[in-house]
Coordinates of C-alpha atoms in Angstrom, one line a residue:
M1 CA 23.7 129.1 45.3
A2 CA 22.8 132.6 45.8
V3 CA 19.2 131.4 47.1
A4 CA 20.8 129.0 49.4
V5 CA 22.9 131.6 51.0
R6 CA 20.0 134.1 51.5
G7 CA 18.0 131.1 53.1
S8 CA 21.0 130.5 55.4
R9 CA 21.0 134.2 56.9
G10 CA 17.2 134.3 57.3
G11 CA 17.2 131.2 59.1
G12 CA 20.0 132.0 61.3
G13 CA 18.8 135.3 62.4
S14 CA 15.6 133.8 63.2
G15 CA 17.0 131.1 65.1
F16 CA 19.4 133.3 67.1
G17 CA 16.4 135.5 68.3
G18 CA 14.7 132.6 69.7
F19 CA 17.7 131.2 71.5
S20 CA 18.7 134.7 73.4
L21 CA 15.1 134.8 74.9
R22 CA 15.5 131.4 76.1
S23 CA 18.8 131.9 77.9
F24 CA 17.7 135.0 79.3
F25 CA 14.7 133.5 81.4
S26 CA 17.0 130.3 82.3
Y27 CA 19.8 132.7 83.5
R28 CA 17.2 134.7 86.0
I29 CA 15.9 131.2 87.0
F30 CA 19.5 130.2 87.9
V31 CA 20.3 133.5 89.8
S32 CA 17.3 133.4 91.8
A33 CA 17.8 129.8 93.0
M34 CA 21.6 130.3 94.2
F35 CA 20.2 133.5 96.2
S36 CA 18.0 131.4 98.0
L37 CA 20.2 128.7 98.6
L38 CA 22.7 131.4 100.2
F39 CA 20.2 132.9 102.3
I40 CA 19.1 129.6 103.6
A41 CA 22.8 128.4 104.5
T42 CA 23.2 132.0 106.0
L43 CA 20.3 131.2 108.3
S44 CA 21.5 127.6 108.9
V45 CA 24.8 128.9 110.5
L46 CA 23.1 131.8 112.5
F47 CA 20.7 129.7 114.0
T48 CA 23.0 126.6 114.6
T49 CA 25.7 128.5 116.4
N50 CA 25.4 128.9 120.3
P51 CA 25.4 132.8 120.9
S52 CA 26.2 132.0 124.7
T53 CA 29.7 130.9 123.9
P54 CA 32.2 133.2 125.4
H55 CA 34.0 135.2 122.3
H56 CA 37.7 135.3 124.2
D57 CA 39.5 132.8 126.3
S58 CA 42.4 132.9 128.4
A59 CA 44.3 131.7 125.1
L60 CA 43.9 131.9 121.7
P61 CA 42.2 129.5 119.3
T62 CA 44.5 126.7 118.2
T63 CA 42.4 125.2 115.2
G64 CA 41.3 126.9 112.0
N65 CA 37.6 126.3 112.5
A66 CA 37.7 128.1 115.9
Y67 CA 39.5 130.8 114.7
M68 CA 37.0 131.2 111.7
R69 CA 34.2 130.8 114.1
R70 CA 35.3 133.8 116.7
T71 CA 36.0 136.1 113.6
F72 CA 32.5 135.5 112.2
L73 CA 30.8 136.2 115.4
A74 CA 33.1 139.4 116.0
L75 CA 32.1 140.5 112.5
N76 CA 28.4 140.4 113.6
S77 CA 28.9 141.3 117.0
D78 CA 31.6 144.2 117.6
P79 CA 34.5 145.0 115.0
L80 CA 36.8 145.9 117.7
K81 CA 36.9 142.4 118.7
T82 CA 38.2 141.3 115.4
R83 CA 40.5 144.0 115.8
L84 CA 41.6 142.4 119.5
D85 CA 41.4 139.0 118.3
L86 CA 44.1 139.9 115.9
I87 CA 46.3 141.7 118.3
Y88 CA 46.1 138.7 120.5
K89 CA 47.1 136.4 117.7
Q90 CA 50.1 138.7 117.3
A91 CA 51.2 138.5 120.7
N92 CA 50.8 134.8 121.2
D93 CA 52.6 134.2 118.1
H94 CA 55.7 136.0 119.6
V95 CA 55.4 134.6 122.9
T96 CA 55.6 131.0 120.7
L97 CA 58.7 132.6 118.9
V98 CA 60.4 133.8 121.8
N99 CA 60.1 130.5 123.8
A100 CA 61.5 128.7 120.8
Y101 CA 64.6 130.6 120.5
A102 CA 64.9 130.3 124.3
A103 CA 64.7 126.5 124.1
Y104 CA 67.0 126.5 121.0
A105 CA 69.7 128.6 123.1
R106 CA 69.7 126.0 125.9
K107 CA 69.7 122.9 123.3
L108 CA 73.2 124.4 121.8
K109 CA 74.2 125.2 125.6
L110 CA 74.9 128.9 124.7
E111 CA 76.7 130.8 127.4
I112 CA 74.3 133.9 127.1
S113 CA 72.5 133.5 130.5
R114 CA 71.7 137.3 130.3
Q115 CA 70.1 137.0 127.0
M116 CA 68.1 133.8 127.7
R117 CA 66.6 135.5 131.1
M118 CA 65.6 138.5 128.8
F119 CA 63.8 135.7 126.6
D120 CA 62.1 134.2 129.4
D121 CA 61.1 137.8 130.9
L122 CA 59.9 138.9 127.7
A123 CA 57.5 135.6 127.2
S124 CA 56.5 136.0 130.8
N125 CA 55.7 139.9 130.1
F126 CA 53.4 138.9 127.3
S127 CA 51.7 136.5 129.3
N128 CA 51.5 139.0 132.2
L129 CA 50.0 141.8 129.8
Q130 CA 47.2 139.5 128.7
M131 CA 46.1 138.6 132.4
K132 CA 46.0 142.3 133.8
P133 CA 42.9 142.4 135.5
S134 CA 42.4 146.0 133.6
Y135 CA 42.7 144.6 130.3
R136 CA 40.8 141.0 131.1
S137 CA 38.1 142.6 132.5
A138 CA 37.3 145.4 129.9
L139 CA 38.7 143.2 126.8
F140 CA 38.4 139.7 127.6
E141 CA 35.5 139.0 129.8
S142 CA 33.1 141.9 128.7
D143 CA 29.8 140.9 127.0
G144 CA 29.3 144.2 125.8
P145 CA 31.1 146.4 123.3
L146 CA 34.7 146.9 123.8
D147 CA 36.3 150.2 125.2
E148 CA 38.2 151.5 122.3
D149 CA 40.7 153.6 124.4
V150 CA 41.6 150.4 126.3
L151 CA 42.1 148.3 123.2
R152 CA 44.1 151.2 121.8
H153 CA 46.3 151.1 125.1
F154 CA 46.6 147.4 125.2
E155 CA 47.6 147.1 121.3
K156 CA 50.4 149.8 122.0
E157 CA 51.9 147.7 124.9
I158 CA 51.6 144.7 122.7
K159 CA 53.4 146.4 119.7
D160 CA 56.1 147.6 122.3
K161 CA 56.5 144.2 123.4
V162 CA 56.7 142.7 119.9
K163 CA 59.2 145.2 118.7
V164 CA 61.6 144.3 121.7
A165 CA 61.1 140.6 120.7
R166 CA 62.0 141.1 117.0
L167 CA 65.1 143.2 117.9
M168 CA 66.1 140.2 120.5
I169 CA 65.7 137.8 117.9
A170 CA 67.7 139.8 115.1
E171 CA 70.4 140.5 117.8
S172 CA 70.6 136.7 118.6
K173 CA 70.1 135.3 115.3
E174 CA 73.7 135.4 114.2
N175 CA 74.8 133.8 117.4
Y176 CA 72.5 130.5 116.7
D177 CA 73.4 130.6 113.3
N178 CA 77.0 130.3 114.3
Q179 CA 76.1 127.8 116.7
L180 CA 74.1 125.8 113.9
K181 CA 77.2 125.9 112.0
I182 CA 79.3 124.8 114.7
Q183 CA 77.1 121.8 115.4
K184 CA 77.0 120.7 111.6
L185 CA 80.9 120.8 111.6
K186 CA 80.7 119.0 114.7
D187 CA 78.5 116.4 113.2
T188 CA 80.5 116.4 109.9
I189 CA 83.6 115.8 111.9
F190 CA 81.9 112.9 113.9
A191 CA 81.0 111.4 110.6
V192 CA 84.2 111.6 108.6
N193 CA 85.7 110.4 112.1
E194 CA 83.8 107.2 112.0
L195 CA 85.0 106.8 108.5
L196 CA 88.5 107.2 109.1
I197 CA 88.2 104.4 112.1
K198 CA 86.6 102.2 109.7
A199 CA 89.1 102.8 107.2
K200 CA 91.9 102.6 109.6
K201 CA 90.6 99.2 110.5
N202 CA 90.4 97.9 106.8
G203 CA 94.1 99.2 106.2
A204 CA 95.6 97.6 109.3
F205 CA 93.7 94.2 108.1
A206 CA 95.0 94.6 104.5
S207 CA 98.4 95.7 105.8
S208 CA 98.1 92.7 108.3
I209 CA 97.4 90.3 105.1
A210 CA 100.2 91.8 103.1
A211 CA 102.7 91.2 105.8
K212 CA 101.6 87.7 106.6
S213 CA 101.6 86.5 102.9
I214 CA 104.4 85.1 101.1
P215 CA 105.7 87.3 98.3
K216 CA 105.5 85.8 94.7
S217 CA 108.9 86.5 94.6
L218 CA 109.9 85.1 97.8
H219 CA 107.9 82.0 97.0
C220 CA 109.5 81.8 93.5
L221 CA 113.4 81.8 95.1
A222 CA 112.7 79.1 97.7
M223 CA 111.3 77.0 94.7
R224 CA 114.2 77.5 92.5
L225 CA 116.3 76.5 95.5
V226 CA 114.6 73.1 96.2
E227 CA 114.7 72.8 92.3
E228 CA 118.4 73.3 92.2
R229 CA 119.0 70.8 95.2
I230 CA 116.8 67.9 93.4
S231 CA 118.5 68.4 90.2
H232 CA 122.1 68.3 91.6
P233 CA 122.2 66.3 94.7
E234 CA 125.7 65.4 94.4
K235 CA 126.7 69.3 95.0
Y236 CA 124.7 69.6 98.5
K237 CA 125.7 66.4 100.5
E238 CA 125.7 67.2 104.3
E239 CA 129.2 68.0 105.7
E240 CA 130.8 67.4 109.1
P241 CA 130.1 70.7 111.8
S242 CA 132.9 73.0 111.7
P243 CA 135.0 73.5 115.1
E244 CA 134.1 77.0 114.7
F245 CA 130.4 76.5 115.4
E246 CA 131.2 75.9 119.0
D247 CA 134.5 78.0 119.6
P248 CA 133.7 80.2 122.5
S249 CA 136.6 82.6 121.3
L250 CA 134.5 83.7 118.3
Y251 CA 131.6 86.4 118.0
H252 CA 128.4 84.0 117.4
Y253 CA 124.8 85.3 116.1
A254 CA 121.7 83.4 116.4
I255 CA 119.6 83.9 113.7
F256 CA 116.1 82.2 113.4
S257 CA 113.7 82.6 110.4
D258 CA 112.2 81.1 107.6
N259 CA 113.1 83.9 105.1
V260 CA 116.2 82.9 102.7
I261 CA 116.4 86.4 101.2
A262 CA 116.2 88.1 104.5
V263 CA 118.5 86.0 106.4
S264 CA 121.3 86.4 103.6
V265 CA 121.0 90.3 103.7
V266 CA 121.4 90.3 107.8
I267 CA 124.6 88.1 107.3
R268 CA 126.1 90.3 104.4
S269 CA 125.4 93.4 106.2
V270 CA 127.3 91.9 109.3
V271 CA 130.3 90.7 107.5
N272 CA 130.8 93.7 105.1
N273 CA 130.8 95.9 108.2
S274 CA 133.1 93.8 110.5
D275 CA 136.8 94.5 110.9
E276 CA 137.6 90.7 111.4
P277 CA 135.0 88.8 109.3
W278 CA 136.7 85.5 109.9
K279 CA 135.8 85.8 113.5
H280 CA 132.1 85.8 113.2
V281 CA 130.0 82.7 113.4
F282 CA 125.7 82.7 112.2
H283 CA 123.8 80.3 113.8
V284 CA 120.7 79.9 111.4
V285 CA 117.6 78.1 112.5
T286 CA 114.6 77.3 110.1
D287 CA 111.8 75.1 109.8
R288 CA 111.8 71.8 108.2
M289 CA 110.2 73.3 105.1
N290 CA 112.7 76.1 104.4
L291 CA 115.8 73.6 105.4
A292 CA 116.8 72.7 101.9
P293 CA 116.3 76.3 100.1
M294 CA 118.3 77.6 103.2
K295 CA 121.5 75.4 102.9
V296 CA 121.3 75.5 99.0
W297 CA 121.6 79.3 99.2
F298 CA 124.7 79.5 101.4
K299 CA 126.0 76.7 99.5
M300 CA 125.7 78.4 96.1
R301 CA 126.7 81.9 97.8
P302 CA 129.3 81.2 100.2
V303 CA 129.5 84.0 102.6
E304 CA 132.5 86.4 102.0
R305 CA 135.6 87.0 104.0
G306 CA 136.0 83.8 105.8
A307 CA 132.9 84.2 108.1
Y308 CA 130.9 80.7 109.1
V309 CA 127.5 79.9 108.7
E310 CA 125.4 77.1 110.3
V311 CA 122.0 75.9 109.3
N312 CA 119.7 73.8 111.0
A313 CA 116.0 73.0 111.5
V314 CA 113.9 73.2 114.6
E315 CA 113.5 69.8 114.7
D316 CA 117.4 69.2 115.0
F317 CA 116.9 70.2 118.9
T318 CA 115.1 67.2 119.8
F319 CA 114.6 68.6 123.7
L320 CA 112.1 71.3 122.0
N321 CA 108.7 69.0 122.5
S322 CA 105.4 69.6 123.8
S323 CA 106.3 67.7 127.2
Y324 CA 109.1 70.3 127.9
V325 CA 108.1 73.5 125.9
P326 CA 104.9 75.1 127.4
V327 CA 104.2 76.7 123.9
L328 CA 104.1 73.7 122.0
R329 CA 101.9 72.1 124.8
Q330 CA 99.4 75.1 124.7
L331 CA 99.4 75.0 120.8
E332 CA 97.8 71.6 120.9
S333 CA 94.7 73.2 123.1
A334 CA 91.6 73.3 121.5
K335 CA 91.1 77.0 123.1
L336 CA 94.1 78.3 121.3
Q337 CA 93.4 76.8 118.0
K338 CA 89.7 78.0 118.3
F339 CA 91.4 81.6 118.9
Y340 CA 93.4 81.4 116.0
F341 CA 91.6 79.5 113.0
E342 CA 87.7 80.5 114.2
N343 CA 86.1 83.4 112.6
R344 CA 89.4 85.4 112.1
A345 CA 87.8 87.0 108.9
E346 CA 85.0 88.4 111.0
N347 CA 86.9 89.4 114.2
A348 CA 89.7 91.0 112.1
T349 CA 88.2 94.4 111.2
T350 CA 86.2 94.6 114.2
D351 CA 88.9 94.0 116.9
T352 CA 92.2 95.7 115.3
H353 CA 94.1 95.0 118.7
N354 CA 93.7 91.1 118.5
M355 CA 94.4 91.1 115.2
K356 CA 98.1 91.6 115.7
Y357 CA 98.2 88.8 117.8
R358 CA 96.6 86.4 115.0
N359 CA 99.5 86.8 112.9
P360 CA 101.0 83.2 112.3
K361 CA 104.6 83.9 113.5
Y362 CA 103.2 83.8 117.3
L363 CA 102.3 80.0 116.4
S364 CA 105.5 79.1 115.1
M365 CA 108.3 77.7 117.3
L366 CA 110.9 79.7 115.6
N367 CA 109.6 82.8 117.4
H368 CA 110.2 81.3 120.8
L369 CA 113.6 79.6 120.5
R370 CA 115.2 82.7 121.7
F371 CA 114.2 81.2 125.3
Y372 CA 116.4 78.4 124.9
L373 CA 119.9 79.8 123.6
P374 CA 121.9 78.2 126.4
E375 CA 120.5 74.9 125.5
M376 CA 120.9 75.0 121.9
Y377 CA 124.4 76.3 122.1
P378 CA 125.6 75.0 125.5
K379 CA 129.7 75.5 124.8
L380 CA 129.1 79.2 124.4
H381 CA 129.5 82.2 126.6
K382 CA 127.9 84.9 124.8
I383 CA 125.4 85.1 121.8
L384 CA 123.9 88.1 119.9
F385 CA 120.5 87.5 118.9
L386 CA 119.4 89.3 115.7
D387 CA 115.9 89.5 113.7
D388 CA 115.7 88.6 110.4
D389 CA 114.2 92.3 109.3
V390 CA 117.4 94.2 110.6
V391 CA 120.3 95.6 108.7
V392 CA 123.8 95.7 110.2
Q393 CA 125.5 99.3 109.6
K394 CA 128.6 99.0 111.8
D395 CA 131.3 96.5 113.5
L396 CA 129.3 94.9 116.2
T397 CA 132.0 93.4 118.0
G398 CA 131.9 96.2 120.5
L399 CA 128.9 94.5 122.1
W400 CA 130.9 91.8 123.3
K401 CA 133.2 94.0 125.0
I402 CA 130.2 95.7 126.8
D403 CA 130.4 94.8 130.7
L404 CA 126.8 93.6 131.5
D405 CA 127.2 93.9 135.2
G406 CA 126.1 90.2 135.6
K407 CA 123.0 90.7 133.9
V408 CA 121.5 88.4 131.3
N409 CA 120.3 90.8 128.4
G410 CA 121.9 93.7 126.7
A411 CA 119.0 95.6 125.1
V412 CA 118.1 99.3 124.0
E413 CA 115.0 100.4 125.9
T414 CA 112.2 101.8 124.1
C415 CA 110.1 103.7 126.6
F416 CA 109.5 107.7 126.4
G417 CA 107.4 109.4 128.6
S418 CA 104.2 107.0 129.3
F419 CA 105.2 104.9 126.1
H420 CA 106.2 101.4 126.0
R421 CA 105.9 100.8 129.7
Y422 CA 105.2 97.4 131.5
A423 CA 101.6 98.3 131.6
Q424 CA 101.1 98.4 128.1
Y425 CA 102.1 94.9 127.3
L426 CA 101.1 92.9 130.8
N427 CA 97.6 92.7 132.4
F428 CA 98.5 94.5 135.8
S429 CA 94.8 93.6 136.9
H430 CA 96.0 90.0 137.9
P431 CA 97.5 90.0 141.2
L432 CA 100.7 88.3 140.7
L433 CA 101.8 91.0 138.0
R434 CA 101.0 93.8 140.5
E435 CA 102.9 92.0 143.4
R436 CA 106.2 91.4 141.3
F437 CA 106.6 93.9 138.8
N438 CA 106.4 97.7 138.3
P439 CA 104.0 99.0 135.6
R440 CA 106.2 102.0 135.0
A441 CA 109.1 100.0 134.3
C442 CA 110.7 100.7 130.9
A443 CA 110.3 98.0 128.2
W444 CA 113.2 97.2 125.9
A445 CA 113.2 95.8 122.3
Y446 CA 114.0 92.4 120.8
G447 CA 115.8 92.3 117.6
M448 CA 119.5 92.8 118.6
N449 CA 120.1 91.4 122.3
I450 CA 123.5 90.7 123.5
F451 CA 123.0 87.6 125.8
D452 CA 125.5 86.2 128.5
L453 CA 124.6 82.6 128.6
D454 CA 126.9 81.6 131.8
A455 CA 124.5 84.6 133.6
W456 CA 121.3 82.9 131.9
R457 CA 122.0 79.3 133.5
Q458 CA 123.0 80.8 136.7
E459 CA 119.7 82.9 137.0
K460 CA 117.8 80.0 135.7
C461 CA 115.8 82.3 133.3
T462 CA 114.6 79.5 131.2
E463 CA 112.9 77.8 134.0
Q464 CA 111.2 81.2 135.0
Y465 CA 110.0 81.7 131.5
H466 CA 108.2 78.4 131.5
Y467 CA 106.7 79.2 135.1
W468 CA 105.3 82.3 133.9
Q469 CA 104.3 80.8 130.2
N470 CA 102.5 78.1 132.0
L471 CA 100.4 80.6 134.0
N472 CA 99.4 82.4 130.8
E473 CA 97.8 79.3 129.1
D474 CA 94.3 81.0 129.1
R475 CA 96.1 84.4 128.1
T476 CA 95.1 86.6 131.1
L477 CA 98.7 87.7 131.7
W478 CA 99.4 88.9 128.3
K479 CA 98.0 88.2 124.9
L480 CA 100.6 86.6 122.7
G481 CA 104.0 86.9 121.3
T482 CA 107.5 87.0 122.8
L483 CA 107.9 90.8 124.4
P484 CA 105.8 90.3 127.3
P485 CA 107.4 87.0 128.6
G486 CA 110.8 88.5 127.7
L487 CA 109.9 91.5 129.7
I488 CA 109.0 89.2 132.6
T489 CA 111.9 86.7 132.3
F490 CA 114.6 89.6 132.0
Y491 CA 113.0 91.7 134.4
S492 CA 115.8 92.4 136.8
T493 CA 118.4 90.9 134.6
T494 CA 118.6 93.6 131.5
K495 CA 121.2 96.0 131.0
S496 CA 120.5 99.1 129.0
L497 CA 122.5 99.8 126.0
D498 CA 123.1 103.3 123.9
K499 CA 120.2 104.0 121.5
S500 CA 122.7 104.4 119.3
W501 CA 123.3 100.4 118.8
H502 CA 119.7 99.5 117.9
V503 CA 117.2 102.2 115.9
L504 CA 113.8 100.6 115.4
G505 CA 110.4 101.7 113.3
L506 CA 111.6 101.2 109.9
G507 CA 108.5 99.2 109.1
Y508 CA 105.8 101.4 110.3
N509 CA 107.3 105.0 111.1
P510 CA 107.9 107.2 108.0
S511 CA 109.3 110.0 110.2
I512 CA 112.7 108.7 111.6
S513 CA 115.5 111.2 111.1
M514 CA 117.8 110.0 108.7
D515 CA 120.7 111.5 111.1
E516 CA 119.6 109.0 113.5
I517 CA 119.4 106.0 110.8
R518 CA 123.0 106.8 109.7
N519 CA 124.1 106.7 113.2
A520 CA 122.8 103.4 114.1
A521 CA 124.6 100.2 114.5
V522 CA 121.8 98.3 113.6
I523 CA 118.5 99.6 111.8
H524 CA 115.3 97.4 112.6
Y525 CA 112.4 97.2 110.0
N526 CA 109.7 96.0 112.4
G527 CA 106.2 96.4 111.9
N528 CA 104.0 95.3 108.9
M529 CA 106.1 97.4 106.2
K530 CA 109.0 94.8 105.5
P531 CA 111.9 95.9 103.1
W532 CA 111.0 92.7 101.0
L533 CA 107.4 93.5 100.2
D534 CA 105.7 95.9 98.0
I535 CA 104.3 97.9 100.9
A536 CA 107.7 98.8 102.4
M537 CA 108.6 102.7 102.6
N538 CA 110.7 103.4 99.8
Q539 CA 112.8 106.5 101.8
Y540 CA 114.3 103.2 103.9
K541 CA 114.0 100.5 101.6
K542 CA 117.1 101.3 99.8
L543 CA 119.1 100.4 103.0
W544 CA 117.9 97.0 102.9
T545 CA 118.6 96.5 99.2
Y546 CA 122.0 97.7 99.3
Y547 CA 123.2 94.5 100.8
L548 CA 120.7 92.4 98.7
D549 CA 122.9 89.9 96.4
N550 CA 121.7 90.9 93.2
D551 CA 124.1 88.6 91.4
M552 CA 122.4 85.7 92.6
E553 CA 120.9 84.5 89.4
F554 CA 117.6 83.3 91.1
V555 CA 117.2 86.5 92.7
Q556 CA 117.2 87.9 89.1
M557 CA 114.9 85.3 87.6
C558 CA 112.3 85.8 90.5
N559 CA 112.3 89.2 89.7
F560 CA 112.0 90.6 93.2
G561 CA 111.0 94.1 91.9
L562 CA 114.1 96.1 93.7

């Protein structure tokens, strides 16, 4: 082992010496080759460069290669030219910066005209300084060595201008930062507003669906009533009409609805607040589908305190057919069917205004029966029309005692300021409307209207309604609904009632004064948030549920969630 170790050391020393000698000679050869290549490359650059190219132009080079070339030539020609080149570049950089700030100020529309003029003047001063004949001839157009004194003076002037530019930029930076924040805030507000508009459209669409849909509880109640009718037919035989139904000395009400629970609340609220309920007669008209449930309800739950209820279907009035009623004839047209039934889901969220008039109630004859009251009840002199979404809080017999001064319709006006004027409901670009009606005329509300049927017949209001409804077959005078033709039909024959008779908005306005509501004779849940729906406003819902017949077994079974 010892011999092996010594032999290893000797052999290692001998090999190391040989390796060092060879490496030393290889390194010298390598270094010599590199210097030779570097020298050849330098000569190549010098000989390929055009020495006659001017060293300075009227503007600084804009590319990296050109700038390196000028710098290389300046190093080989005159050290002062490198200094001039750097000064020139600094000046040009600040000119660019000043111009950028001035352009940004114009874009932001800053009202600092003095500051913008200073920016423009400063940029011009930079350019004028470089174009001075003394500097141009001595520094930029001279082929010989540069004058150091001239260069120093030029440098001083440039630095003064640079200093001024930096001060101006520092002073104005805060303004620009604030303007930038304001602009970003405006952009954010715009984006949020777009989202809000979209959310409102979607909300209106969802609310419309909720308002148009039949609640499960209401459907359950109708089915229970029909089941009761089928199970006990002997209890619900047709009876002879009561003579009170045609007695003009009594107080008559007209209620047109397909909602059983809503009609019951209206009638209970009237009766409970009347001084002489046995003098009140209610004429309820519904469609054929809801006739049986409506009759069963009032048979099972007769109106208390001696009031009278008559229930009929639209079909019982045989004169209401398409040959006489323009609306029924128009509903048979292909155009109107296309408007209602084609692309409804697509158009609903893009046109919220038209979506309102796509409500199925505008297709129902129940909504247009109000224009045929004199023919439906030929022996009556006056009748009070009530919507099914109202609650009566006071005795209404005073309405029959109001002198209408020969007018047909007694109603509460809804205009305030420029809102709810005729121009909002009718298309006054049509020449016929411009000639006959005042766009600033005050609109009034349906929902609680006392009608003088004798004056109606004398004024031939139904014929007037037919005339205008026929003209509006293409919906150029108004969209849809009953208020616009009502405003036209009773334009000069409506008497304004005191606002305490009828307070509206409980189906859409959450900020109605409770004092105003308490003092009202009739409160009206007009809007989508009906009191029998889950979307109803809680602060108003209890005013409706107070008159709900909770003791009725089917109301409990159907769980109205009240």
